[in-house]
GROMACS .gro file of N, CA and C in nm:
model
  267
    1UNK      N    1   8.841   4.648  10.286
    1UNK     CA    2   8.908   4.646  10.169
    1UNK      C    3   9.060   4.745  10.203
    2UNK      N    4   9.175   4.683  10.154
    2UNK     CA    5   9.309   4.750  10.184
    2UNK      C    6   9.308   4.873  10.098
    3UNK      N    7   9.360   4.990  10.132
    3UNK     CA    8   9.388   5.100  10.042
    3UNK      C    9   9.505   5.073   9.958
    4UNK      N   10   9.494   5.108   9.822
    4UNK     CA   11   9.588   5.098   9.745
    4UNK      C   12   9.703   5.199   9.766
    5UNK      N   13   9.857   5.127   9.760
    5UNK     CA   14   9.951   5.193   9.774
    5UNK      C   15  10.019   5.275   9.639
    6UNK      N   16  10.021   5.381   9.625
    6UNK     CA   17  10.060   5.456   9.497
    6UNK      C   18  10.224   5.412   9.485
    7UNK      N   19  10.237   5.357   9.356
    7UNK     CA   20  10.367   5.313   9.319
    7UNK      C   21  10.418   5.426   9.202
    8UNK      N   22  10.556   5.433   9.197
    8UNK     CA   23  10.614   5.510   9.114
    8UNK      C   24  10.768   5.452   9.057
    9UNK      N   25  10.802   5.498   8.946
    9UNK     CA   26  10.914   5.432   8.891
    9UNK      C   27  11.037   5.517   8.933
   10UNK      N   28  11.153   5.459   8.983
   10UNK     CA   29  11.275   5.541   8.995
   10UNK      C   30  11.340   5.555   8.868
   11UNK      N   31  11.409   5.690   8.846
   11UNK     CA   32  11.429   5.719   8.729
   11UNK      C   33  11.584   5.673   8.720
   12UNK      N   34  11.650   5.607   8.820
   12UNK     CA   35  11.768   5.553   8.822
   12UNK      C   36  11.775   5.403   8.776
   13UNK      N   37  11.725   5.318   8.876
   13UNK     CA   38  11.716   5.190   8.854
   13UNK      C   39  11.587   5.122   8.782
   14UNK      N   40  11.493   5.232   8.764
   14UNK     CA   41  11.369   5.203   8.680
   14UNK      C   42  11.289   5.092   8.774
   15UNK      N   43  11.287   5.063   8.895
   15UNK     CA   44  11.205   4.993   8.972
   15UNK      C   45  11.091   5.052   9.015
   16UNK      N   46  10.996   4.984   9.028
   16UNK     CA   47  10.866   5.045   9.070
   16UNK      C   48  10.864   5.012   9.232
   17UNK      N   49  10.837   5.142   9.305
   17UNK     CA   50  10.831   5.131   9.430
   17UNK      C   51  10.719   5.218   9.492
   18UNK      N   52  10.698   5.208   9.644
   18UNK     CA   53  10.603   5.286   9.674
   18UNK      C   54  10.647   5.417   9.679
   19UNK      N   55  10.548   5.531   9.635
   19UNK     CA   56  10.582   5.652   9.640
   19UNK      C   57  10.646   5.732   9.752
   20UNK      N   58  10.591   5.682   9.878
   20UNK     CA   59  10.654   5.736  10.000
   20UNK      C   60  10.797   5.693  10.024
   21UNK      N   61  10.871   5.584   9.968
   21UNK     CA   62  10.998   5.562   9.963
   21UNK      C   63  11.089   5.657   9.880
   22UNK      N   64  11.041   5.718   9.794
   22UNK     CA   65  11.125   5.775   9.677
   22UNK      C   66  11.131   5.924   9.697
   23UNK      N   67  11.229   6.000   9.654
   23UNK     CA   68  11.233   6.148   9.657
   23UNK      C   69  11.178   6.196   9.530
   24UNK      N   70  11.081   6.286   9.539
   24UNK     CA   71  11.031   6.347   9.423
   24UNK      C   72  11.114   6.497   9.384
   25UNK      N   73  11.142   6.484   9.257
   25UNK     CA   74  11.228   6.602   9.180
   25UNK      C   75  11.085   6.664   9.095
   26UNK      N   76  11.074   6.793   9.130
   26UNK     CA   77  10.950   6.866   9.062
   26UNK      C   78  10.998   6.984   8.983
   27UNK      N   79  10.923   6.997   8.854
   27UNK     CA   80  10.937   7.108   8.786
   27UNK      C   81  10.819   7.170   8.801
   28UNK      N   82  10.820   7.327   8.827
   28UNK     CA   83  10.695   7.377   8.864
   28UNK      C   84  10.639   7.443   8.724
   29UNK      N   85  10.521   7.485   8.704
   29UNK     CA   86  10.474   7.544   8.605
   29UNK      C   87  10.555   7.650   8.532
   30UNK      N   88  10.628   7.720   8.640
   30UNK     CA   89  10.717   7.846   8.595
   30UNK      C   90  10.857   7.781   8.544
   31UNK      N   91  10.875   7.662   8.560
   31UNK     CA   92  10.983   7.607   8.496
   31UNK      C   93  11.118   7.584   8.601
   32UNK      N   94  11.083   7.614   8.725
   32UNK     CA   95  11.178   7.601   8.828
   32UNK      C   96  11.180   7.453   8.888
   33UNK      N   97  11.305   7.397   8.905
   33UNK     CA   98  11.322   7.257   8.946
   33UNK      C   99  11.357   7.243   9.100
   34UNK      N  100  11.283   7.176   9.186
   34UNK     CA  101  11.327   7.168   9.312
   34UNK      C  102  11.287   7.043   9.365
   35UNK      N  103  11.348   7.000   9.482
   35UNK     CA  104  11.300   6.883   9.564
   35UNK      C  105  11.169   6.904   9.638
   36UNK      N  106  11.092   6.807   9.645
   36UNK     CA  107  10.942   6.824   9.689
   36UNK      C  108  10.921   6.696   9.799
   37UNK      N  109  10.935   6.707   9.922
   37UNK     CA  110  10.940   6.609  10.007
   37UNK      C  111  10.800   6.577  10.063
   38UNK      N  112  10.720   6.679  10.040
   38UNK     CA  113  10.568   6.658  10.066
   38UNK      C  114  10.500   6.569   9.963
   39UNK      N  115  10.562   6.592   9.866
   39UNK     CA  116  10.494   6.511   9.740
   39UNK      C  117  10.361   6.589   9.699
   40UNK      N  118  10.338   6.718   9.733
   40UNK     CA  119  10.210   6.814   9.696
   40UNK      C  120  10.238   6.922   9.605
   41UNK      N  121  10.359   6.947   9.584
   41UNK     CA  122  10.400   7.074   9.507
   41UNK      C  123  10.331   7.059   9.335
   42UNK      N  124  10.296   7.170   9.306
   42UNK     CA  125  10.231   7.160   9.166
   42UNK      C  126  10.335   7.157   9.068
   43UNK      N  127  10.314   7.072   8.951
   43UNK     CA  128  10.422   7.068   8.859
   43UNK      C  129  10.419   6.927   8.822
   44UNK      N  130  10.522   6.885   8.731
   44UNK     CA  131  10.570   6.761   8.677
   44UNK      C  132  10.675   6.713   8.760
   45UNK      N  133  10.644   6.586   8.810
   45UNK     CA  134  10.735   6.519   8.919
   45UNK      C  135  10.799   6.401   8.843
   46UNK      N  136  10.919   6.368   8.891
   46UNK     CA  137  10.993   6.262   8.853
   46UNK      C  138  11.043   6.207   8.991
   47UNK      N  139  11.071   6.058   9.006
   47UNK     CA  140  11.111   6.014   9.136
   47UNK      C  141  11.213   5.930   9.139
   48UNK      N  142  11.297   5.947   9.247
   48UNK     CA  143  11.435   5.873   9.245
   48UNK      C  144  11.453   5.814   9.378
   49UNK      N  145  11.502   5.700   9.388
   49UNK     CA  146  11.528   5.619   9.511
   49UNK      C  147  11.636   5.692   9.604
   50UNK      N  148  11.611   5.690   9.736
   50UNK     CA  149  11.724   5.768   9.833
   50UNK      C  150  11.881   5.676   9.811
   51UNK      N  151  11.902   5.649   9.687
   51UNK     CA  152  12.021   5.591   9.688
   51UNK      C  153  12.110   5.649   9.592
   52UNK      N  154  12.255   5.683   9.640
   52UNK     CA  155  12.336   5.757   9.553
   52UNK      C  156  12.365   5.667   9.417
   53UNK      N  157  12.361   5.556   9.419
   53UNK     CA  158  12.385   5.459   9.301
   53UNK      C  159  12.287   5.505   9.182
   54UNK      N  160  12.150   5.500   9.229
   54UNK     CA  161  12.040   5.547   9.134
   54UNK      C  162  12.056   5.694   9.082
   55UNK      N  163  12.107   5.774   9.171
   55UNK     CA  164  12.126   5.912   9.136
   55UNK      C  165  12.221   5.919   9.023
   56UNK      N  166  12.341   5.866   9.055
   56UNK     CA  167  12.454   5.833   8.945
   56UNK      C  168  12.384   5.788   8.812
   57UNK      N  169  12.316   5.677   8.830
   57UNK     CA  170  12.263   5.643   8.700
   57UNK      C  171  12.182   5.733   8.622
   58UNK      N  172  12.085   5.788   8.695
   58UNK     CA  173  11.986   5.890   8.639
   58UNK      C  174  12.083   6.010   8.570
   59UNK      N  175  12.176   6.053   8.661
   59UNK     CA  176  12.263   6.164   8.606
   59UNK      C  177  12.328   6.125   8.472
   60UNK      N  178  12.411   6.010   8.471
   60UNK     CA  179  12.441   5.956   8.340
   60UNK      C  180  12.369   5.941   8.217
   61UNK      N  181  12.233   5.893   8.258
   61UNK     CA  182  12.128   5.872   8.142
   61UNK      C  183  12.031   5.980   8.115
   62UNK      N  184  12.074   6.097   8.200
   62UNK     CA  185  11.998   6.211   8.175
   62UNK      C  186  11.837   6.203   8.206
   63UNK      N  187  11.799   6.088   8.278
   63UNK     CA  188  11.667   6.036   8.281
   63UNK      C  189  11.575   6.145   8.349
   64UNK      N  190  11.625   6.209   8.453
   64UNK     CA  191  11.539   6.315   8.502
   64UNK      C  192  11.522   6.441   8.413
   65UNK      N  193  11.629   6.463   8.348
   65UNK     CA  194  11.620   6.582   8.241
   65UNK      C  195  11.500   6.549   8.133
   66UNK      N  196  11.501   6.428   8.095
   66UNK     CA  197  11.415   6.384   7.994
   66UNK      C  198  11.262   6.375   8.049
   67UNK      N  199  11.247   6.324   8.183
   67UNK     CA  200  11.124   6.301   8.229
   67UNK      C  201  11.054   6.440   8.253
   68UNK      N  202  11.126   6.534   8.324
   68UNK     CA  203  11.101   6.670   8.354
   68UNK      C  204  11.113   6.773   8.223
   69UNK      N  205  11.140   6.720   8.114
   69UNK     CA  206  11.159   6.805   7.980
   69UNK      C  207  11.240   6.940   8.017
   70UNK      N  208  11.328   6.936   8.094
   70UNK     CA  209  11.414   7.065   8.104
   70UNK      C  210  11.557   7.004   8.178
   71UNK      N  211  11.666   7.090   8.146
   71UNK     CA  212  11.793   7.074   8.200
   71UNK      C  213  11.781   7.077   8.353
   72UNK      N  214  11.811   6.961   8.424
   72UNK     CA  215  11.836   6.995   8.569
   72UNK      C  216  11.953   7.085   8.614
   73UNK      N  217  11.948   7.171   8.704
   73UNK     CA  218  12.047   7.239   8.745
   73UNK      C  219  12.131   7.175   8.834
   74UNK      N  220  12.265   7.178   8.839
   74UNK     CA  221  12.363   7.110   8.903
   74UNK      C  222  12.341   7.137   9.057
   75UNK      N  223  12.276   7.241   9.105
   75UNK     CA  224  12.246   7.248   9.250
   75UNK      C  225  12.147   7.151   9.299
   76UNK      N  226  12.039   7.121   9.201
   76UNK     CA  227  11.940   7.012   9.243
   76UNK      C  228  12.012   6.895   9.268
   77UNK      N  229  12.102   6.858   9.177
   77UNK     CA  230  12.178   6.715   9.196
   77UNK      C  231  12.248   6.706   9.320
   78UNK      N  232  12.325   6.840   9.353
   78UNK     CA  233  12.408   6.848   9.471
   78UNK      C  234  12.298   6.845   9.590
   79UNK      N  235  12.205   6.899   9.589
   79UNK     CA  236  12.116   6.877   9.702
   79UNK      C  237  12.050   6.750   9.726
   80UNK      N  238  12.042   6.676   9.623
   80UNK     CA  239  11.986   6.534   9.614
   80UNK      C  240  12.090   6.436   9.697
   81UNK      N  241  12.210   6.478   9.634
   81UNK     CA  242  12.334   6.392   9.702
   81UNK      C  243  12.327   6.421   9.858
   82UNK      N  244  12.323   6.556   9.897
   82UNK     CA  245  12.329   6.571  10.041
   82UNK      C  246  12.217   6.503  10.119
   83UNK      N  247  12.094   6.515  10.055
   83UNK     CA  248  11.965   6.441  10.123
   83UNK      C  249  11.986   6.294  10.123
   84UNK      N  250  12.070   6.233  10.031
   84UNK     CA  251  12.079   6.092  10.048
   84UNK      C  252  12.199   6.060  10.147
   85UNK      N  253  12.303   6.149  10.155
   85UNK     CA  254  12.404   6.132  10.264
   85UNK      C  255  12.346   6.147  10.412
   86UNK      N  256  12.263   6.261  10.411
   86UNK     CA  257  12.214   6.280  10.539
   86UNK      C  258  12.087   6.179  10.594
   87UNK      N  259  12.052   6.105  10.483
   87UNK     CA  260  11.924   6.009  10.491
   87UNK      C  261  11.781   6.065  10.524
   88UNK      N  262  11.774   6.182  10.470
   88UNK     CA  263  11.647   6.255  10.479
   88UNK      C  264  11.523   6.161  10.455
   89UNK      N  265  11.542   6.080  10.323
   89UNK     CA  266  11.416   6.009  10.289
   89UNK      C  267  11.396   5.882  10.359
   0.00000   0.00000   0.00000
């Protein structure tokens, strides 16, 4: 029996993709927002494609802010842009 691949929805394009393909943004129980490449940090997570267009859509619609129930600091968006340019994900 084949193992089920976890699916998550991108906050930018709203497409469902394999969890491994997406970048996780997490809000810790203390309210700190950070990027989680391991996918194992505690807290509420939201996912985004490693695509600058998806990031732009998510910023415009404030989808990450709504999903994590917190205002995302500008540094987190800047770090996401850097990661996408560097092709980390």
